[in-house]
């Protein structure tokens, strides 16, 4: 049963990931990325990370993707975008990575890692456990993350603001 | 009956490679940002899979931080795209050569 769920989620994730790159129209790319986010959230649920699954849907599918679609429609893009002429550099980087991927795959299949003994961490409330970890061990990174969000917000406003002299109701 | 972690690593590697290829071969700057999202999600899958495998919640907390950074990246990136589109009337990255020597 586990394998069935994993196979479904992994298949859809891999397919939609390829579609994101393959679609010419950015709106179709964004929509297939949306499907991928939902299936990644499902994968998180099978991994006992229910809180992250909810956050994935709320933040990624609800906020980030809407922002993308908003900008795509705001800019009113044409779809005549062709692939980059830089494909030689892409092949130069992608080829060794692909080879490395297959080497690692062959190595890991021959020697499967031993599963660690199960701790009793997963029992109970995942959200509670994540919250306790976040606000005790990772309290300082949490504050830094909030600072990052503040800086990004100010930066986005400054960058997207219309320049030049003050014009009423631009 | 649990899934071996190798499967998650393979899935994550496939998604990451797809995103990398997308960043390198697409010319539309929005498609490039979407490919960056693909790569971030691949690392998130890895984090959560290892968090389950090692029974350590630190992985899930790190996904939380990665999500924060992704949100910040999208906000700033899209603002830059809007500013570029205003200046150049295009979002084709090959037209943006102001900083090339």
PDB file of N, CA and C in Angstrom, chain A residues 85-147:
ATOM      1  N   UNK A  85      19.998  29.633 -26.300  1.00  0.00           N
ATOM      2  CA  UNK A  85      21.106  29.268 -27.185  1.00  0.00           C
ATOM      3  C   UNK A  85      22.303  28.799 -26.372  1.00  0.00           C
ATOM      4  N   UNK A  86      22.130  28.760 -25.057  1.00  0.00           N
ATOM      5  CA  UNK A  86      23.229  28.429 -24.158  1.00  0.00           C
ATOM      6  C   UNK A  86      23.247  26.923 -23.880  1.00  0.00           C
ATOM      7  N   UNK A  87      22.658  26.118 -24.781  1.00  0.00           N
ATOM      8  CA  UNK A  87      22.457  24.705 -24.448  1.00  0.00           C
ATOM      9  C   UNK A  87      23.761  23.949 -24.346  1.00  0.00           C
ATOM     10  N   UNK A  88      24.856  24.503 -24.932  1.00  0.00           N
ATOM     11  CA  UNK A  88      26.140  23.798 -24.789  1.00  0.00           C
ATOM     12  C   UNK A  88      26.594  23.828 -23.332  1.00  0.00           C
ATOM     13  N   UNK A  89      26.484  24.999 -22.722  1.00  0.00           N
ATOM     14  CA  UNK A  89      26.827  25.097 -21.298  1.00  0.00           C
ATOM     15  C   UNK A  89      25.906  24.204 -20.484  1.00  0.00           C
ATOM     16  N   UNK A  90      24.615  24.161 -20.871  1.00  0.00           N
ATOM     17  CA  UNK A  90      23.665  23.315 -20.147  1.00  0.00           C
ATOM     18  C   UNK A  90      24.080  21.858 -20.236  1.00  0.00           C
ATOM     19  N   UNK A  91      24.480  21.420 -21.437  1.00  0.00           N
ATOM     20  CA  UNK A  91      24.909  20.028 -21.599  1.00  0.00           C
ATOM     21  C   UNK A  91      26.174  19.761 -20.802  1.00  0.00           C
ATOM     22  N   UNK A  92      27.061  20.777 -20.763  1.00  0.00           N
ATOM     23  CA  UNK A  92      28.322  20.608 -20.049  1.00  0.00           C
ATOM     24  C   UNK A  92      28.087  20.437 -18.559  1.00  0.00           C
ATOM     25  N   UNK A  93      27.097  21.133 -18.019  1.00  0.00           N
ATOM     26  CA  UNK A  93      26.799  20.993 -16.597  1.00  0.00           C
ATOM     27  C   UNK A  93      25.909  19.788 -16.338  1.00  0.00           C
ATOM     28  N   UNK A  94      24.903  19.612 -17.203  1.00  0.00           N
ATOM     29  CA  UNK A  94      23.920  18.563 -16.959  1.00  0.00           C
ATOM     30  C   UNK A  94      24.463  17.168 -17.198  1.00  0.00           C
ATOM     31  N   UNK A  95      25.355  17.018 -18.186  1.00  0.00           N
ATOM     32  CA  UNK A  95      25.881  15.690 -18.498  1.00  0.00           C
ATOM     33  C   UNK A  95      26.590  15.037 -17.321  1.00  0.00           C
ATOM     34  N   UNK A  96      27.600  15.711 -16.740  1.00  0.00           N
ATOM     35  CA  UNK A  96      28.270  15.115 -15.574  1.00  0.00           C
ATOM     36  C   UNK A  96      27.329  14.852 -14.423  1.00  0.00           C
ATOM     37  N   UNK A  97      26.343  15.744 -14.203  1.00  0.00           N
ATOM     38  CA  UNK A  97      25.386  15.515 -13.109  1.00  0.00           C
ATOM     39  C   UNK A  97      24.571  14.258 -13.355  1.00  0.00           C
ATOM     40  N   UNK A  98      24.174  14.076 -14.622  1.00  0.00           N
ATOM     41  CA  UNK A  98      23.395  12.885 -14.963  1.00  0.00           C
ATOM     42  C   UNK A  98      24.221  11.622 -14.728  1.00  0.00           C
ATOM     43  N   UNK A  99      25.511  11.671 -15.142  1.00  0.00           N
ATOM     44  CA  UNK A  99      26.384  10.516 -14.939  1.00  0.00           C
ATOM     45  C   UNK A  99      26.549  10.237 -13.453  1.00  0.00           C
ATOM     46  N   UNK A 100      26.748  11.335 -12.691  1.00  0.00           N
ATOM     47  CA  UNK A 100      26.902  11.184 -11.247  1.00  0.00           C
ATOM     48  C   UNK A 100      25.657  10.566 -10.629  1.00  0.00           C
ATOM     49  N   UNK A 101      24.515  10.997 -11.124  1.00  0.00           N
ATOM     50  CA  UNK A 101      23.239  10.463 -10.654  1.00  0.00           C
ATOM     51  C   UNK A 101      23.167   8.955 -10.866  1.00  0.00           C
ATOM     52  N   UNK A 102      23.541   8.509 -12.067  1.00  0.00           N
ATOM     53  CA  UNK A 102      23.467   7.076 -12.338  1.00  0.00           C
ATOM     54  C   UNK A 102      24.490   6.285 -11.523  1.00  0.00           C
ATOM     55  N   UNK A 103      25.674   6.886 -11.329  1.00  0.00           N
ATOM     56  CA  UNK A 103      26.690   6.205 -10.514  1.00  0.00           C
ATOM     57  C   UNK A 103      26.198   6.034  -9.082  1.00  0.00           C
ATOM     58  N   UNK A 104      25.644   7.118  -8.538  1.00  0.00           N
ATOM     59  CA  UNK A 104      25.118   7.050  -7.176  1.00  0.00           C
ATOM     60  C   UNK A 104      23.985   6.052  -7.079  1.00  0.00           C
ATOM     61  N   UNK A 105      23.154   6.032  -8.135  1.00  0.00           N
ATOM     62  CA  UNK A 105      22.017   5.112  -8.149  1.00  0.00           C
ATOM     63  C   UNK A 105      22.519   3.677  -8.133  1.00  0.00           C
ATOM     64  N   UNK A 106      23.508   3.372  -8.972  1.00  0.00           N
ATOM     65  CA  UNK A 106      24.045   2.008  -9.017  1.00  0.00           C
ATOM     66  C   UNK A 106      24.667   1.636  -7.669  1.00  0.00           C
ATOM     67  N   UNK A 107      25.407   2.596  -7.069  1.00  0.00           N
ATOM     68  CA  UNK A 107      26.037   2.317  -5.789  1.00  0.00           C
ATOM     69  C   UNK A 107      25.033   2.091  -4.686  1.00  0.00           C
ATOM     70  N   UNK A 108      23.967   2.893  -4.679  1.00  0.00           N
ATOM     71  CA  UNK A 108      23.013   2.787  -3.572  1.00  0.00           C
ATOM     72  C   UNK A 108      22.126   1.567  -3.727  1.00  0.00           C
ATOM     73  N   UNK A 109      21.872   1.148  -4.972  1.00  0.00           N
ATOM     74  CA  UNK A 109      21.027  -0.037  -5.148  1.00  0.00           C
ATOM     75  C   UNK A 109      21.764  -1.295  -4.727  1.00  0.00           C
ATOM     76  N   UNK A 110      23.107  -1.290  -4.915  1.00  0.00           N
ATOM     77  CA  UNK A 110      23.856  -2.487  -4.541  1.00  0.00           C
ATOM     78  C   UNK A 110      23.989  -2.599  -3.029  1.00  0.00           C
ATOM     79  N   UNK A 111      24.016  -1.462  -2.325  1.00  0.00           N
ATOM     80  CA  UNK A 111      24.147  -1.488  -0.878  1.00  0.00           C
ATOM     81  C   UNK A 111      23.055  -0.635  -0.243  1.00  0.00           C
ATOM     82  N   UNK A 112      21.884  -1.186   0.003  1.00  0.00           N
ATOM     83  CA  UNK A 112      20.823  -0.392   0.594  1.00  0.00           C
ATOM     84  C   UNK A 112      21.154  -0.010   2.029  1.00  0.00           C
ATOM     85  N   UNK A 113      20.899   1.248   2.402  1.00  0.00           N
ATOM     86  CA  UNK A 113      21.239   1.688   3.750  1.00  0.00           C
ATOM     87  C   UNK A 113      20.355   1.009   4.787  1.00  0.00           C
ATOM     88  N   UNK A 114      20.957   0.678   5.870  1.00  0.00           N
ATOM     89  CA  UNK A 114      20.203   0.026   6.929  1.00  0.00           C
ATOM     90  C   UNK A 114      19.280   1.034   7.607  1.00  0.00           C
ATOM     91  N   UNK A 115      18.062   0.624   7.837  1.00  0.00           N
ATOM     92  CA  UNK A 115      17.116   1.507   8.497  1.00  0.00           C
ATOM     93  C   UNK A 115      17.457   1.629   9.969  1.00  0.00           C
ATOM     94  N   UNK A 116      17.329   2.848  10.468  1.00  0.00           N
ATOM     95  CA  UNK A 116      17.621   3.059  11.874  1.00  0.00           C
ATOM     96  C   UNK A 116      16.480   2.497  12.737  1.00  0.00           C
ATOM     97  N   UNK A 117      16.782   2.149  13.962  1.00  0.00           N
ATOM     98  CA  UNK A 117      15.707   1.680  14.833  1.00  0.00           C
ATOM     99  C   UNK A 117      14.681   2.775  15.050  1.00  0.00           C
ATOM    100  N   UNK A 118      13.441   2.381  15.070  1.00  0.00           N
ATOM    101  CA  UNK A 118      12.378   3.361  15.193  1.00  0.00           C
ATOM    102  C   UNK A 118      12.362   3.968  16.585  1.00  0.00           C
ATOM    103  N   UNK A 119      12.388   5.284  16.615  1.00  0.00           N
ATOM    104  CA  UNK A 119      12.208   5.956  17.892  1.00  0.00           C
ATOM    105  C   UNK A 119      10.715   6.256  18.072  1.00  0.00           C
ATOM    106  N   UNK A 120      10.348   6.639  19.256  1.00  0.00           N
ATOM    107  CA  UNK A 120       8.930   6.936  19.488  1.00  0.00           C
ATOM    108  C   UNK A 120       8.654   8.414  19.265  1.00  0.00           C
ATOM    109  N   UNK A 121       9.368   8.983  18.271  1.00  0.00           N
ATOM    110  CA  UNK A 121       9.208  10.397  17.999  1.00  0.00           C
ATOM    111  C   UNK A 121       7.935  10.661  17.215  1.00  0.00           C
ATOM    112  N   UNK A 122       7.568   9.719  16.358  1.00  0.00           N
ATOM    113  CA  UNK A 122       6.479   9.971  15.418  1.00  0.00           C
ATOM    114  C   UNK A 122       5.116   9.830  16.068  1.00  0.00           C
ATOM    115  N   UNK A 123       5.092   9.255  17.229  1.00  0.00           N
ATOM    116  CA  UNK A 123       3.792   9.119  17.870  1.00  0.00           C
ATOM    117  C   UNK A 123       3.327  10.473  18.372  1.00  0.00           C
ATOM    118  N   UNK A 124       2.070  10.715  18.217  1.00  0.00           N
ATOM    119  CA  UNK A 124       1.525  11.953  18.729  1.00  0.00           C
ATOM    120  C   UNK A 124       1.425  13.028  17.669  1.00  0.00           C
ATOM    121  N   UNK A 125       1.407  14.263  18.124  1.00  0.00           N
ATOM    122  CA  UNK A 125       1.061  15.390  17.278  1.00  0.00           C
ATOM    123  C   UNK A 125       2.295  15.911  16.566  1.00  0.00           C
ATOM    124  N   UNK A 126       2.258  15.852  15.240  1.00  0.00           N
ATOM    125  CA  UNK A 126       3.398  16.325  14.466  1.00  0.00           C
ATOM    126  C   UNK A 126       3.556  17.830  14.591  1.00  0.00           C
ATOM    127  N   UNK A 127       2.429  18.552  14.549  1.00  0.00           N
ATOM    128  CA  UNK A 127       2.508  20.012  14.644  1.00  0.00           C
ATOM    129  C   UNK A 127       3.099  20.443  15.977  1.00  0.00           C
ATOM    130  N   UNK A 128       2.666  19.771  17.036  1.00  0.00           N
ATOM    131  CA  UNK A 128       3.198  20.075  18.376  1.00  0.00           C
ATOM    132  C   UNK A 128       4.703  19.843  18.422  1.00  0.00           C
ATOM    133  N   UNK A 129       5.129  18.701  17.866  1.00  0.00           N
ATOM    134  CA  UNK A 129       6.553  18.373  17.914  1.00  0.00           C
ATOM    135  C   UNK A 129       7.372  19.371  17.108  1.00  0.00           C
ATOM    136  N   UNK A 130       6.874  19.728  15.903  1.00  0.00           N
ATOM    137  CA  UNK A 130       7.598  20.690  15.072  1.00  0.00           C
ATOM    138  C   UNK A 130       7.657  22.038  15.777  1.00  0.00           C
ATOM    139  N   UNK A 131       6.559  22.429  16.386  1.00  0.00           N
ATOM    140  CA  UNK A 131       6.543  23.705  17.082  1.00  0.00           C
ATOM    141  C   UNK A 131       7.526  23.731  18.233  1.00  0.00           C
ATOM    142  N   UNK A 132       7.570  22.638  18.976  1.00  0.00           N
ATOM    143  CA  UNK A 132       8.495  22.621  20.107  1.00  0.00           C
ATOM    144  C   UNK A 132       9.941  22.664  19.640  1.00  0.00           C
ATOM    145  N   UNK A 133      10.242  21.927  18.549  1.00  0.00           N
ATOM    146  CA  UNK A 133      11.604  21.985  18.016  1.00  0.00           C
ATOM    147  C   UNK A 133      11.932  23.372  17.488  1.00  0.00           C
ATOM    148  N   UNK A 134      10.962  23.959  16.786  1.00  0.00           N
ATOM    149  CA  UNK A 134      11.196  25.259  16.153  1.00  0.00           C
ATOM    150  C   UNK A 134      11.438  26.345  17.184  1.00  0.00           C
ATOM    151  N   UNK A 135      10.719  26.303  18.273  1.00  0.00           N
ATOM    152  CA  UNK A 135      10.819  27.399  19.226  1.00  0.00           C
ATOM    153  C   UNK A 135      11.767  27.115  20.372  1.00  0.00           C
ATOM    154  N   UNK A 136      12.443  25.966  20.332  1.00  0.00           N
ATOM    155  CA  UNK A 136      13.467  25.748  21.353  1.00  0.00           C
ATOM    156  C   UNK A 136      14.854  25.679  20.715  1.00  0.00           C
ATOM    157  N   UNK A 137      15.083  24.643  19.902  1.00  0.00           N
ATOM    158  CA  UNK A 137      16.406  24.483  19.309  1.00  0.00           C
ATOM    159  C   UNK A 137      16.679  25.518  18.239  1.00  0.00           C
ATOM    160  N   UNK A 138      15.644  25.811  17.448  1.00  0.00           N
ATOM    161  CA  UNK A 138      15.850  26.656  16.277  1.00  0.00           C
ATOM    162  C   UNK A 138      15.224  28.022  16.458  1.00  0.00           C
ATOM    163  N   UNK A 139      15.296  28.544  17.673  1.00  0.00           N
ATOM    164  CA  UNK A 139      14.644  29.827  17.916  1.00  0.00           C
ATOM    165  C   UNK A 139      15.360  30.965  17.196  1.00  0.00           C
ATOM    166  N   UNK A 140      16.690  30.959  17.253  1.00  0.00           N
ATOM    167  CA  UNK A 140      17.423  32.055  16.604  1.00  0.00           C
ATOM    168  C   UNK A 140      17.263  32.022  15.086  1.00  0.00           C
ATOM    169  N   UNK A 141      17.415  30.835  14.416  1.00  0.00           N
ATOM    170  CA  UNK A 141      17.128  30.818  12.976  1.00  0.00           C
ATOM    171  C   UNK A 141      15.713  31.256  12.646  1.00  0.00           C
ATOM    172  N   UNK A 142      14.774  30.975  13.525  1.00  0.00           N
ATOM    173  CA  UNK A 142      13.396  31.412  13.299  1.00  0.00           C
ATOM    174  C   UNK A 142      13.316  32.930  13.244  1.00  0.00           C
ATOM    175  N   UNK A 143      14.013  33.581  14.172  1.00  0.00           N
ATOM    176  CA  UNK A 143      14.007  35.048  14.170  1.00  0.00           C
ATOM    177  C   UNK A 143      14.702  35.586  12.926  1.00  0.00           C
ATOM    178  N   UNK A 144      15.797  34.928  12.528  1.00  0.00           N
ATOM    179  CA  UNK A 144      16.493  35.363  11.312  1.00  0.00           C
ATOM    180  C   UNK A 144      15.578  35.218  10.105  1.00  0.00           C
ATOM    181  N   UNK A 145      14.772  34.142  10.077  1.00  0.00           N
ATOM    182  CA  UNK A 145      13.846  33.946   8.963  1.00  0.00           C
ATOM    183  C   UNK A 145      12.823  35.071   8.910  1.00  0.00           C
ATOM    184  N   UNK A 146      12.364  35.497  10.069  1.00  0.00           N
ATOM    185  CA  UNK A 146      11.405  36.600  10.051  1.00  0.00           C
ATOM    186  C   UNK A 146      12.061  37.874   9.530  1.00  0.00           C
ATOM    187  N   UNK A 147      13.326  38.058   9.866  1.00  0.00           N
ATOM    188  CA  UNK A 147      14.049  39.229   9.352  1.00  0.00           C
ATOM    189  C   UNK A 147      14.187  39.155   7.840  1.00  0.00           C
TER     190      UNK A 147
END
